Amino acid sequence: MSERRIVALSAGLGQPSSTRLLADRLAEATATELADRGRRPEVQVVELRDHAHDIVNAMLTGVASPALAEVIEAVTGADALIAVTPLFTTTYSGLFKSFVDVLDKDALVGLPVLLGATGGTARHSLALEYSIRPLFTYLRADVATTSVFAATDDWATGATGDEPSALPARIRRAGAELAATVATREPRVAQDPFTTTPSFADLLRS
């Protein structure tokens, strides 16, 4: 049984957060489906909140701290990425976008990505399609067709799967879709987060 690495990013600002809960559910659904397809899933969940200061510093200096470099390496070397953000003013959080901004522009090319978002009401759900999906499409990621939005009320109406709810079914469908893509591909090789840093000689020539 060959291994596939799944990284789930949660950009939730609180602890605990519904964003982290959704990331966990999507990762669990994907891992279950991968195991059923004969792939051994290895799941890593990253709370961007824990790296907020390092992300800001990397944006200002262009240099990632060792801890942030490990996160970047995990993301770029994953066989699939699950990216979940809370929605503020109908778009992704600043923390979420800032992390994406510190990645190399080619870091996510061809990477299977499953999108998720949380918000107060269902009317925010369209932000997944007109705000978050275009971001990853621009980065040339392989974005799954099914995305998952969870409003506050969804967690109160059986989101754990114990009661009838549309959310658990959508989570399972999204996880199955991502797993189907990942299972047919060769394992991805991690990128060195520092390989794209120009040398001093290159800077002099530029």
Backbone as a ProteinNet text record, in pm:
[ID]
protein_1_A
[PRIMARY]
MSERRIVALSAGLGQPSSTRLLADRLAEATATELADRGRRPEVQVVELRDHAHDIVNAMLTGVASPALAEVIEAVTGADALIAVTPLFTTTYSGLFKSFVDVLDKDALVGLPVLLGATGGTARHSLALEYSIRPLFTYLRADVATTSVFAATDDWATGATGDEPSALPARIRRAGAELAATVATREPRVAQDPFTTTPSFADLLRS
[TERTIARY]
85.1	0	88.9	86	171.2	111.8	200.5	159	125.4	26.7	-7.5	-19.2	43.4	47.2	-57.2	-138.7	-243.7	-214	-209.7	-193.5	-323.6	-375.5	-496.4	-458.1	-482.5	-454.6	-582.3	-573.8	-685.3	-642.7	-717.7	-686.3	-778.5	-835	-920.5	-842.2	-907.1	-839.3	-859.2	-962.1	-988.7	-944.8	-943.5	-915.9	-1009.9	-1098.9	-1120.1	-1195	-1199.2	-1268.8	-1344.1	-1452.7	-1528.4	-1446.4	-1353.2	-1266.8	-1177.8	-1119.8	-1037.8	-1123.7	-1244.5	-1333.7	-1364.1	-1390.1	-1417.3	-1293.4	-1176.4	-1052.8	-1032.1	-1058.3	-1044.5	-1141.6	-1265.9	-1367.1	-1330.9	-1283.5	-1246	-1124.2	-1028.9	-910.7	-947.9	-1037.3	-1081.8	-1153.6	-1241.3	-1314.3	-1219.8	-1120.9	-1024.1	-938.2	-892.2	-808.3	-883.5	-1008.9	-1090	-1103.9	-1131.1	-1148.5	-1016.5	-905.5	-775.5	-742.1	-770.7	-745.7	-829.1	-952.9	-1039.6	-986.9	-908.4	-851.6	-710.8	-669.4	-540.6	-422.3	-446.7	-338	-333.1	-211.7	-197.2	-190.4	-292.8	-294	-212.3	-135.6	-67	-120	-184.6	-252.6	-180.6	-154.5	-98.1	-189.1	-235.2	-320	-236.6	-238.1	-159	-252.4	-234.4	-307.4	-223.3	-266.2	-190.5	-181.2	-277.9	-276.2	-145.8	-92.5	30.1	153	140.1	254.2	229.6	133.3	93.3	209.2	284.5	395.2	502.9	532.3	633.5	588.3	459.2	407.1	424.6	390.5	408.3	555.6	642.6	785.8	838.1	788.6	831.4	786	667.6	619.8	707.4	755.6	835.5	980.8	1034.7	1177.8	1207.3	1107.3	1131.9	1200.9	1215	1284.2	1189.1	1174.7	1088	1166.2	1104.4	1165.2	1172.4	1255	1261.2	1124.6	1042.4	910.9	820.9	821.1	739.1	791.6	923.9	982.2	935.8	920.3	871.1	727.7	646	507.6	504.9	584.8	589.4	633.7	735	783.1	674.7	600.6	492.5	384.9	349.5	245.7	291.2	411.3	458.1	492.8	518.3	549.5	431.7	316.7	197.4	142.9	73	5	-130.2	-179.9	-304.2	-309	-376.2	-391.2	-539.1	-575.9	-710.2	-695.7	-756.2	-739.2	-873.2	-878.6	-1004.2	-983.5	-1070.3	-1058.8	-1194.2	-1194.3	-1318	-1337.1	-1460.5	-1490.2	-1517.5	-1452	-1473.1	-1503.1	-1615.8	-1656.8	-1655.5	-1709.4	-1729.5	-1600.2	-1491	-1369	-1284.8	-1173.4	-1085.7	-1023.5	-972.4	-911	-775.6	-732.2	-601.5	-489.6	-503.4	-402.4	-389.1	-500.8	-503.1	-431	-468.9	-408.7	-260.7	-223.5	-83.4	3.6	-47.6	30	45.9	-60.6	-51.4	49.8	55.6	146.1	292.8	325.3	466	512.2	420.2	457.9	515.3	604.5	653	536.2	538.6	426.2	399.6	499.1	480.9	466.9	457.8	461.4	342.7	227	105	64	149.6	113.7	82.1	-37.8	-77.7	-115.5	-105.2	-136.7	-287.8	-339.2	-482	-520.1	-619.2	-659.2	-809.8	-848.8	-989.3	-1013.7	-1113.9	-1141.4	-1256.4	-1240.3	-1346.7	-1351.3	-1466.8	-1481.4	-1591.1	-1579.4	-1682.4	-1729.1	-1854.6	-1910.6	-2035.9	-2086.5	-2203.1	-2331	-2350.7	-2475.6	-2446.6	-2544	-2527.1	-2507.6	-2548.6	-2534.9	-2388.4	-2296.8	-2154.3	-2094.9	-2169	-2111.2	-2057.9	-2114.8	-2069.2	-1926.5	-1875.8	-1738	-1638	-1673.2	-1585.5	-1561	-1664.6	-1654.3	-1603.6	-1639.2	-1597.2	-1475.2	-1424.6	-1308.8	-1196.7	-1226.7	-1121.6	-1080.1	-1176	-1141.5	-1055.6	-1089.4	-1003.9	-860.1	-841.9	-707.1	-623.5	-677.9	-602.4	-596.3	-695.3	-688.5	-575.1	-559.6	-450.1	-314.8	-305.2	-180.9	-163.2	-257.6	-253.5	-258.7	-327.1	-353.5	-465.4	-473.9	-580.7	-693.8	-784.4	-887.1	-1004.8	-1041.3	-1153.2	-1282.8	-1367.5	-1494.5	-1583.2	-1587.7	-1671.9	-1596.9	-1653.9	-1600.5	-1703.5	-1662.2	-1751.2	-1757.4	-1878.1	-1901.7	-1984.7	-1946.4	-2021	-2060.9	-2190.5	-2242.4	-2257.8	-2277.3	-2292.1	-2404.4	-2516.2	-2630.6	-2602	-2510.6	-2480.1	-2423	-2345.3	-2286.2	-2389.3	-2501	-2605.8	-2710	-2695.8	-2797.9	-2738.4	-2645.1	-2596.8	-2473.3	-2385.4	-2264.9	-2169.3	-2185.1	-2098	-2141.1	-2254.2	-2301.1	-2398.6	-2427	-2519.6	-2664.6	-2690.6	-2825.5	-2825.5	-2942.3	-2948.1	-2905	-2814.8	-2768.9	-2702.1	-2709.8	-2645.1	-2494.3	-2444.2	-2300.9	-2219.4	-2254.9	-2175.1	-2168.7	-2279	-2280.8	-2187.4	-2186.3	-2098.8	-1952	-1924.4	-1787.4	-1740.3	-1825.2	-1786.9	-1766.4	-1853.1	-1839.9	-1711.8	-1681.1	-1559.4	-1435.2	-1435.8	-1323.1	-1302	-1410.3	-1400.8	-1345.4	-1387.4	-1339.5	-1189.5	-1145	-1002.3	-922.3	-970.1	-898.9	-888.2	-992.3	-989.8	-880.2	-861.5	-755.7	-618.1	-601	-470.8	-429.1	-523.7	-492.1	-432.9	-463.5	-415.8	-281.4	-225.3	-101.1	15.8	134.6	255.7	275.4	341.8	368.3	443.1	410.4	470	598.9	695.6	823.9	820.7	864.4	863	961	923	1011.8	1087.2	1214.1	1290.4	1241.4	1191.3	1137.9	1240.7	1369.5	1472.9	1534.7	1488.2	1549.3	1520.9	1414.1	1380	1441.4	1516.4	1581.7	1700.6	1706	1815.2	1948.1	2054.6	2187.6	2232.4	2340.6	2392.2	2439.9	2500.3	2546.6	2428.6	2318.1	2200.4	2145.7	2149.4	2099.2	2185.8	2316.6	2405.7	2381.7	2347	2322.9	2189	2094	1958.5	1944.9
-119.1	0	124.4	203.7	321.9	438.5	525.9	635	760.5	834	964.2	1063.6	1178.7	1279.1	1387.9	1411.8	1513.4	1621.2	1745.8	1857.7	1936.9	1961.4	2042	2172.2	2284.1	2416	2473	2517.5	2585.5	2728	2824.3	2964.8	3023.9	2940.1	2988.3	3073.6	3175.1	3266.8	3230.6	3153.7	3114.9	2972.5	2937.4	2800.7	2763.6	2667.6	2595.4	2680.6	2632.9	2707.6	2612.4	2661.7	2580.5	2556.8	2647.3	2629.7	2507.5	2493.7	2375.6	2250	2258.6	2143.7	2097.5	2192.1	2155.7	2096.2	2153.4	2098.2	1953.7	1927.4	1791.2	1695.5	1739.5	1653.3	1621.6	1721.2	1700.2	1608.6	1626	1540.2	1396.1	1379.8	1246	1176.5	1250.8	1191.9	1152.7	1237.5	1207.9	1087.6	1083.5	972.5	839.6	840.9	719.1	666.7	757.1	717.2	669.2	734	689.9	549.6	520.8	387.9	283.5	318.7	226.9	201.9	296.2	283.9	224.3	173.2	106.1	198.5	319.6	413.5	440.2	445	469.3	619.9	679.8	824.9	870.9	975.1	1042.8	1185.6	1223.5	1353.3	1444.7	1566.8	1670.4	1792.3	1835.7	1954.8	2070.5	2181	2298.7	2412.8	2466.3	2584.9	2707.6	2784.3	2902.3	3004.1	3002.2	3091.9	3079	2957.7	2933.2	2993.8	3029.6	3081.1	3223.7	3291.8	3424.1	3523.1	3529	3624.5	3592	3464	3423.6	3455.4	3442.9	3474.3	3622	3707.1	3851.7	3885.2	3826.6	3853.1	3809.1	3695.6	3647.7	3741.6	3799.5	3895.6	4021	4061.5	4183.4	4162.9	4045.7	4021.8	3929.2	3850.6	3753.1	3627.9	3615	3500.4	3428.8	3299	3219.1	3167.7	3172.2	3113.1	2961.5	2894.2	2747	2680.3	2729.6	2668.3	2689.1	2810.3	2837.3	2763	2750.4	2675.6	2530.4	2474	2336.5	2326.5	2426.3	2427.2	2438.7	2528.3	2546.2	2417.8	2352.3	2227	2119.1	2116	2017.9	2042.1	2168.4	2202.4	2169.3	2212.2	2192.3	2046.9	1969.6	1828.9	1736.2	1791.9	1709.4	1656.2	1545.4	1491.6	1558.9	1625.4	1701.8	1803.3	1913.1	2019.7	2044.8	2051.2	2092.1	2229.9	2330.7	2469	2523.2	2557.9	2602.5	2738	2831.7	2965.5	3015.5	3095.4	3167.4	3279.2	3321.8	3429.6	3558	3663.6	3796.2	3893.7	3963.5	4056.8	3986.9	3866.4	3785.7	3742	3734.4	3681	3611.5	3552.3	3477.8	3571.1	3511.2	3590.3	3643.8	3751.7	3807.2	3709.7	3631.3	3531.7	3427.4	3382.1	3282.6	3336	3457.8	3516.4	3546.8	3589.7	3619.8	3495.2	3380.5	3257.2	3222	3233.1	3203.8	3296.5	3421.7	3519.3	3488.3	3416.8	3386.2	3260.9	3190	3074.2	3120.1	3040.9	3067.3	3058.8	3140.7	3147.7	3015.6	2927.2	2798.4	2682	2712.8	2608.1	2513	2561.1	2479.5	2430.2	2446.4	2405.2	2255.6	2222.1	2082.4	2013.2	2081.5	2018.3	2006.9	1886.4	1872.8	1948.8	2035.3	2119.5	2109.7	2089.8	2090.8	2215.1	2293.5	2419.4	2406.5	2472.5	2477.5	2615.6	2652.7	2783.1	2775.9	2863.2	2873.9	3018.2	3035.8	3169.4	3166.5	3284.2	3293.6	3245.1	3277.7	3241.2	3185.8	3115	3050.2	3149.8	3275.3	3371	3403.7	3364.3	3384.3	3274.3	3169.6	3050.9	3076.9	3172.6	3199.5	3252.2	3299.2	3348.9	3240.1	3115	3005.4	3007.5	3039.5	3031.5	3160.2	3276.6	3399.5	3465.2	3408.9	3467.8	3366.3	3254.2	3159.5	3071.2	3018.5	2933.3	3007.6	3132.4	3202.9	3220.3	3235.1	3248.9	3125.5	3006.9	2884.3	2848.2	2888.5	2870.4	2952.8	3075.5	3162.2	3097.6	3027.3	2961.1	2826.4	2793.7	2672.4	2543.6	2549.5	2427.6	2349.3	2221.3	2136	2136.2	2231.2	2253	2157.7	2089.1	1995.2	2068.6	2003	2063.5	2092.3	1998.7	2014.3	2089.7	2198.5	2271.2	2263	2295.5	2277.1	2405.3	2455.2	2570.4	2524.5	2571.2	2536.9	2663.8	2686.8	2800	2757	2853.3	2824.6	2725.1	2741.6	2652.9	2510	2490.2	2354.3	2268.5	2329.3	2252.5	2215.6	2285.2	2257.1	2159.6	2117.5	2030.1	1901	1846.5	1713.6	1711.1	1810.2	1812.7	1699.2	1637.8	1526.8	1396.6	1397.1	1276.4	1196.7	1243.1	1171.2	1196.4	1306.2	1341	1376.4	1370	1405.5	1550.3	1573.6	1707.8	1704	1812.9	1818.7	1828.4	1884.1	1905.6	1776.6	1676.4	1552.6	1487.8	1489.6	1429	1504	1636	1715.2	1694.1	1680.4	1652.2	1518.5	1418	1286.3	1290.8	1362.7	1372.2	1444.8	1552.8	1627.8	1544.1	1473.7	1388.9	1276.9	1218.4	1110.7	1163.6	1283.3	1342.7	1371.4	1428.6	1456.4	1327.1	1228.1	1100.9	1031.5	1040.2	977.1	1037.5	1168.3	1234.5	1193.7	1194.1	1165.8	1020.8	928.8	786	745.5	819.2	782.4	845.1	926	996.9	942.1	966.8	930.7	1027.3	982.1	1072.2	1197.1	1308.5	1436.9	1457.3	1524.9	1552.2	1692.8	1705.9	1836.2	1931.6	2059.3	2164.2	2220.7	2256.7	2327.6	2471.5	2520.4	2655.7	2763.1	2725.8	2826.6	2816.8	2722.6	2706.9	2823.6	2897.1	3007.1	3139.5	3137.6	3259.1	3289.7	3407.1	3436.9	3449.4	3406.4	3421.8	3566.3	3600.2	3736.4	3770.4	3672.4	3693.7	3721.2	3650.5	3672.9	3813.7	3859	3993.3	4099.8	4078.6	4173.8	4180.7	4065.4	4062.6	4123.7	4127	4170.2	4321.1
0	0	0	-107	-116	-37.9	8.3	95.8	16.4	64.5	8	123.3	106.3	212.9	186.6	286.6	279.6	383.3	340.2	432.4	432.7	552.3	568	636.9	570	625.9	685.9	810.2	874.5	906.7	853.4	878.7	984.6	1067.6	1174.9	1273.3	1327.3	1418.3	1564.5	1593.8	1732.1	1759.3	1885.7	1928.1	2041.5	2017.9	1892.8	1791.2	1666.3	1563	1471.4	1414.2	1318.5	1193	1163	1046.7	1064.9	1182.4	1210.8	1209	1261.2	1261.7	1119.3	1030.1	891.4	825.6	853.4	797.7	842.9	970.5	1023.2	954.9	935.7	873.9	728	656.8	516.2	506.6	595.8	596.1	629	724.8	763.1	647.2	578.3	465.5	352.3	325.7	220.2	256.6	381.4	426.1	421.4	461.5	458	316.3	224.6	85.4	24.4	60.2	9.6	57.5	183.9	238.3	164.7	131.9	57.9	-83.3	-134.6	-269	-267.7	-152.8	-144.7	-126.6	-77.1	-49.6	100.4	155.9	299	322.3	382.8	399.2	520.4	500.3	610.4	613.3	722	729.5	827.3	783.4	869.3	864.6	980.3	988.8	1041.4	969.4	1006.3	1043.7	1163	1206.7	1170.3	1070.5	1031	1143.4	1233.6	1349.6	1427.2	1436	1510.9	1442.6	1315.6	1239	1189.8	1250	1200.3	1199.3	1308.2	1315.6	1212	1194.9	1097.3	954.2	929.3	796.4	766	861.8	842.8	822.9	904.6	890.3	754	704.7	573.4	462	477.9	378.5	377.9	496.2	506.6	465.7	495.4	473.8	356.7	315.2	210	259.7	391.5	450.8	545.7	525.7	612.4	732.2	848.3	968.2	950.9	1030.5	1019.4	1035.2	1129.4	1150.2	1029.6	974.6	857.4	735.8	725.1	614.2	615.6	735.6	746.5	695.4	727.6	679.6	527.3	472.7	327.1	259	315.8	258.9	264.4	375.6	387.5	282.2	260.6	162.9	21.6	-14.1	-151.3	-181.1	-74.9	-94.5	-75.3	-41.6	-19.5	-151.7	-142.2	-259.4	-279.5	-176.6	-187.1	-74.9	-102.1	-4.3	20.4	147	187.2	249.7	189	233.6	282.5	410.9	471.7	539.5	508.9	565.8	614.7	719	751.8	650.7	633.6	540.6	617.3	573.7	631.7	517.9	527.6	423.2	287.4	283.9	162.7	95.4	168.5	107.7	213.7	170.7	260.6	364.2	470.7	577.6	532.7	597	566.1	596	702.7	737.1	627.2	575.8	468.6	344.6	302.3	182.4	203.9	322.7	349.6	337.3	384.9	369.8	223.1	147	3.7	-62.9	-17.2	-77.4	-52	55.5	81.5	6.9	-55.7	-136.3	-269.3	-323.3	-458.5	-555.5	-659.3	-752.3	-823.7	-829.8	-897.1	-798.9	-670.4	-568.1	-574.5	-621.9	-619.6	-758.1	-856.5	-991.8	-995.5	-1040.8	-1054.7	-925.8	-812.7	-683.9	-665.8	-638.9	-610.1	-483.3	-493.3	-381.5	-360	-236.1	-196.5	-113.3	-150.2	-83.7	15.9	129.3	228.5	291.1	342.3	406.6	511.1	609.6	713.6	721.4	761.6	773.5	857.6	885.6	972.8	909.4	781.7	714.9	576.1	522.8	392.5	279.5	298.7	188.7	157.8	247.5	221.9	134.4	109.1	45.8	-94.6	-166.6	-302.7	-308	-194.4	-190.6	-228.5	-202.6	-243.1	-393.3	-468.9	-614.5	-678.4	-623.4	-690.3	-626.6	-517.2	-451.4	-430.5	-367.2	-330.1	-447.2	-521.6	-636.1	-739	-776	-871.4	-823.1	-691.8	-636.9	-668.3	-643.8	-667.4	-815.6	-890.4	-1035.1	-1093.4	-1044.3	-1088.2	-1058.6	-945.7	-907.3	-977.6	-1064.7	-1149.1	-1067.6	-954.8	-879	-947.4	-916.6	-969.6	-866.1	-878.9	-776.5	-796.5	-689.4	-695.7	-729.8	-806	-846.1	-726.2	-633.5	-514.7	-406.1	-360.1	-245.1	-132.3	-11.5	103.1	186.4	202.1	289.1	408.1	526.5	647.7	720.9	729.2	807	952.2	1037	1180.2	1205.9	1137	1158.3	1116.2	1021.3	975.7	1087.6	1175.9	1285.5	1390.5	1391.6	1490	1438.1	1311.9	1253.1	1199.2	1277.9	1242.7	1157.1	1169.1	1087.6	1121	1238.3	1274.5	1209.3	1144.2	1079.2	1162.9	1284.2	1371.7	1333.5	1264.3	1224	1075.3	1011.4	871.2	849.5	755	722.5	586.8	514.1	383.1	396.1	506.9	520.2	524.3	605.9	604.7	466.8	393.5	260.3	166	176.4	90.4	127.8	256.2	300.7	244.6	254.1	201.2	50.3	-19.8	-165.3	-204.6	-134.8	-164.4	-134.2	-20.7	13.6	-86.5	-133.1	-231.8	-363.5	-400.6	-525.6	-519.3	-407.4	-392.5	-388.6	-315.8	-304.7	-440.2	-521.3	-652.9	-740.1	-727.8	-804.6	-754.7	-624	-563.8	-586.4	-577.4	-584.3	-718	-822.5	-956.1	-991	-902.3	-931.8	-851.2	-904.1	-831.3	-714.8	-607.6	-494.3	-539.1	-478.3	-512.9	-433.5	-493.5	-429	-370.9	-246.2	-179	-245.2	-247.2	-292.6	-174	-196.2	-95	-91.7	23.1	27.3	-2.1	-4.2	-27.2	-166.5	-248.9	-379.9	-472	-446.3	-534.4	-489.4	-376.8	-331.4	-421.4	-484.5	-577.1	-504.1	-572.3	-515	-527.2	-454.3	-460.3	-600.8	-668.3	-806.5	-899.4	-877.8	-960.7	-939.5	-813.2	-784.3	-851.1	-856.5	-919.6	-1071.1	-1127.7	-1272.7	-1310.9	-1217.1	-1248.4	-1255.1
[MASK]
++++++++++++++++++++++++++++++++++++++++++++++++++++++++++++++++++++++++++++++++++++++++++++++++++++++++++++++++++++++++++++++++++++++++++++++++++++++++++++++++++++++++++++++++++++++++++++++++++++++++++++++

